[in-house]
XYZ file of C-alpha atoms in Angstrom:
195
model
C -68.651 -91.640 3.215
C -66.094 -89.858 0.951
C -63.354 -92.373 -1.243
C -60.391 -91.977 -1.610
C -59.659 -92.523 -5.459
C -56.205 -93.018 -7.050
C -56.525 -91.004 -10.310
C -53.327 -91.362 -12.539
C -51.542 -91.764 -15.632
C -49.093 -95.053 -15.967
C -47.194 -96.483 -17.933
C -47.031 -100.306 -19.875
C -44.777 -101.032 -17.335
C -46.227 -99.207 -14.224
C -44.924 -95.949 -14.156
C -46.458 -92.761 -13.227
C -43.353 -90.935 -13.841
C -39.421 -90.625 -14.945
C -36.345 -91.080 -12.368
C -36.559 -87.045 -12.429
C -40.379 -86.849 -12.303
C -40.904 -86.806 -16.123
C -44.420 -87.034 -16.635
C -44.087 -85.669 -20.623
C -43.328 -88.447 -22.659
C -46.880 -89.689 -22.662
C -47.913 -90.753 -26.027
C -51.195 -88.162 -27.404
C -51.753 -89.452 -30.518
C -52.164 -86.926 -33.683
C -54.386 -83.647 -32.683
C -57.627 -85.360 -33.465
C -56.376 -87.956 -31.068
C -55.418 -85.882 -28.284
C -58.967 -83.388 -28.667
C -61.138 -86.078 -28.037
C -59.512 -88.193 -25.353
C -59.396 -84.800 -23.444
C -62.260 -83.666 -23.757
C -63.434 -86.995 -22.527
C -61.538 -86.623 -19.589
C -61.954 -83.071 -19.101
C -66.039 -83.822 -19.014
C -65.790 -86.505 -16.575
C -62.848 -85.042 -14.504
C -62.718 -80.895 -14.956
C -61.255 -80.399 -11.390
C -57.944 -82.725 -12.075
C -56.887 -80.197 -14.273
C -54.456 -77.666 -12.705
C -56.146 -73.943 -11.752
C -53.899 -72.306 -13.972
C -54.572 -74.216 -17.473
C -58.118 -74.384 -16.252
C -58.851 -70.662 -19.159
C -57.218 -72.277 -21.693
C -59.112 -75.691 -21.421
C -62.316 -74.175 -21.359
C -62.577 -74.896 -17.481
C -62.712 -71.743 -15.880
C -65.997 -71.901 -14.277
C -66.552 -75.867 -14.330
C -68.081 -77.440 -10.999
C -66.235 -80.170 -9.410
C -67.506 -83.422 -10.757
C -66.302 -85.903 -8.536
C -63.601 -84.054 -6.100
C -63.542 -81.247 -3.724
C -60.298 -82.511 -2.003
C -56.523 -83.415 -3.927
C -53.892 -85.372 -1.459
C -50.070 -84.876 -3.181
C -47.052 -86.449 -2.238
C -43.881 -83.886 -2.364
C -43.180 -85.436 -6.116
C -46.697 -84.489 -7.405
C -47.056 -81.124 -6.131
C -42.996 -80.146 -6.798
C -43.547 -79.835 -10.547
C -45.839 -77.022 -9.923
C -44.114 -75.481 -7.177
C -40.822 -75.633 -9.259
C -42.928 -73.349 -12.196
C -44.104 -70.874 -9.123
C -47.593 -72.245 -7.995
C -47.858 -72.708 -5.020
C -51.844 -73.630 -4.746
C -52.032 -76.061 -8.110
C -55.356 -76.864 -7.298
C -57.232 -74.164 -5.634
C -60.390 -75.354 -6.571
C -59.961 -77.798 -4.273
C -58.751 -78.327 -0.537
C -55.395 -79.217 -1.113
C -52.870 -81.400 1.398
C -49.656 -82.080 0.642
C -48.128 -84.775 2.702
C -44.335 -83.920 3.559
C -42.286 -84.447 5.621
C -39.776 -81.211 4.461
C -42.057 -79.173 3.353
C -42.493 -75.867 4.706
C -45.554 -75.701 6.281
C -46.648 -71.880 5.462
C -45.421 -72.988 1.546
C -49.181 -71.650 0.869
C -51.848 -70.731 3.147
C -53.941 -72.693 0.671
C -51.893 -76.125 1.156
C -52.003 -77.913 3.925
C -48.490 -79.558 4.753
C -49.492 -82.802 6.668
C -45.684 -83.926 8.195
C -46.937 -87.550 9.516
C -49.066 -90.121 9.247
C -51.562 -89.640 6.156
C -53.422 -93.168 6.986
C -54.871 -91.206 9.881
C -55.725 -87.504 7.111
C -57.425 -89.997 5.252
C -59.540 -91.214 7.559
C -60.494 -88.110 8.883
C -61.488 -86.786 5.543
C -63.364 -89.434 4.725
C -65.611 -88.722 7.515
C -66.203 -85.444 6.512
C -69.138 -84.358 4.395
C -68.459 -83.751 0.384
C -67.596 -85.112 -2.220
C -64.544 -87.787 -2.685
C -60.685 -87.033 -1.862
C -58.549 -87.459 -5.479
C -55.111 -88.982 -4.207
C -52.501 -87.489 -7.286
C -49.411 -89.428 -6.450
C -47.368 -90.618 -5.810
C -45.845 -94.301 -5.898
C -44.746 -93.819 -1.802
C -47.867 -92.126 -1.024
C -49.964 -94.621 -3.286
C -48.128 -97.556 -1.358
C -49.250 -96.013 2.438
C -51.800 -95.093 1.700
C -53.337 -99.000 0.020
C -55.421 -99.752 2.844
C -58.113 -96.950 2.800
C -57.914 -96.285 -1.916
C -61.661 -97.177 -2.614
C -61.163 -97.045 -6.091
C -58.672 -96.487 -8.869
C -58.958 -94.777 -11.912
C -55.656 -96.304 -14.773
C -55.196 -93.866 -17.610
C -53.232 -96.187 -18.997
C -50.585 -95.071 -22.153
C -49.393 -97.375 -24.807
C -45.431 -96.612 -24.093
C -42.651 -98.095 -21.944
C -41.096 -95.538 -19.745
C -37.871 -98.393 -18.291
C -37.514 -96.752 -15.138
C -39.058 -94.413 -13.358
C -41.868 -93.896 -9.976
C -43.369 -96.295 -9.818
C -47.345 -96.532 -9.295
C -47.542 -98.187 -6.200
C -44.337 -98.113 -3.611
C -44.066 -100.027 -0.533
C -44.416 -103.899 1.086
C -45.738 -106.504 -1.086
C -49.245 -106.512 0.075
C -51.256 -107.968 -2.926
C -54.612 -106.527 -2.811
C -57.705 -106.846 -5.276
C -59.707 -104.765 -6.934
C -62.495 -104.964 -9.690
C -62.808 -103.780 -13.597
C -66.202 -101.448 -12.963
C -65.837 -99.611 -16.560
C -63.097 -99.579 -18.856
C -63.278 -97.089 -22.046
C -60.223 -97.226 -24.812
C -59.501 -93.955 -27.407
C -58.540 -94.146 -30.657
C -54.747 -92.788 -29.148
C -54.710 -96.278 -27.872
C -54.784 -94.927 -24.129
C -57.774 -97.175 -22.165
C -59.521 -95.302 -18.885
C -60.101 -97.577 -16.503
C -61.705 -97.722 -13.337
C -61.431 -100.195 -10.573
C -63.108 -100.943 -7.303
C -61.921 -102.571 -4.378
C -63.433 -106.004 -3.287
């Protein structure tokens, strides 16, 4: 069965973005450190690089190694949309969970107005690669019962305020550390699996 994997960047204090959706505050280190880190991430998860920047990252023809589907909340979809990219991950099946987004925003994007749990349960029954939960915190909170893995890119910065990685009811859910990698720019990437 396909897995739902929440792959996301997080600040020390648990935020995935600033109060206005900012995500450019994550430190990358010097040029050499940033390049080494990006190379490691892109070699493992090339499909998480938006279509419109894949050429610049040398990933134009890179195959999808882990995911063939992306699931986003409106907050995760909005930055690309505001920049004019209505299909930010054209190399994946794209779903946006939103009750306010027009369903005909882009023919390659399926807008789901309600019941993301039912959507994920249906997607998990299909053949294919895993499903990438791109964000945001409200959607992750709603989908917590179906999240099988977390891949958390932890950055050495305190945001102070913003969009939390999970937002929802108090529901302690245990995960085990499957592997962890540390980089010279002080970022750690940890893969957790549901107990």
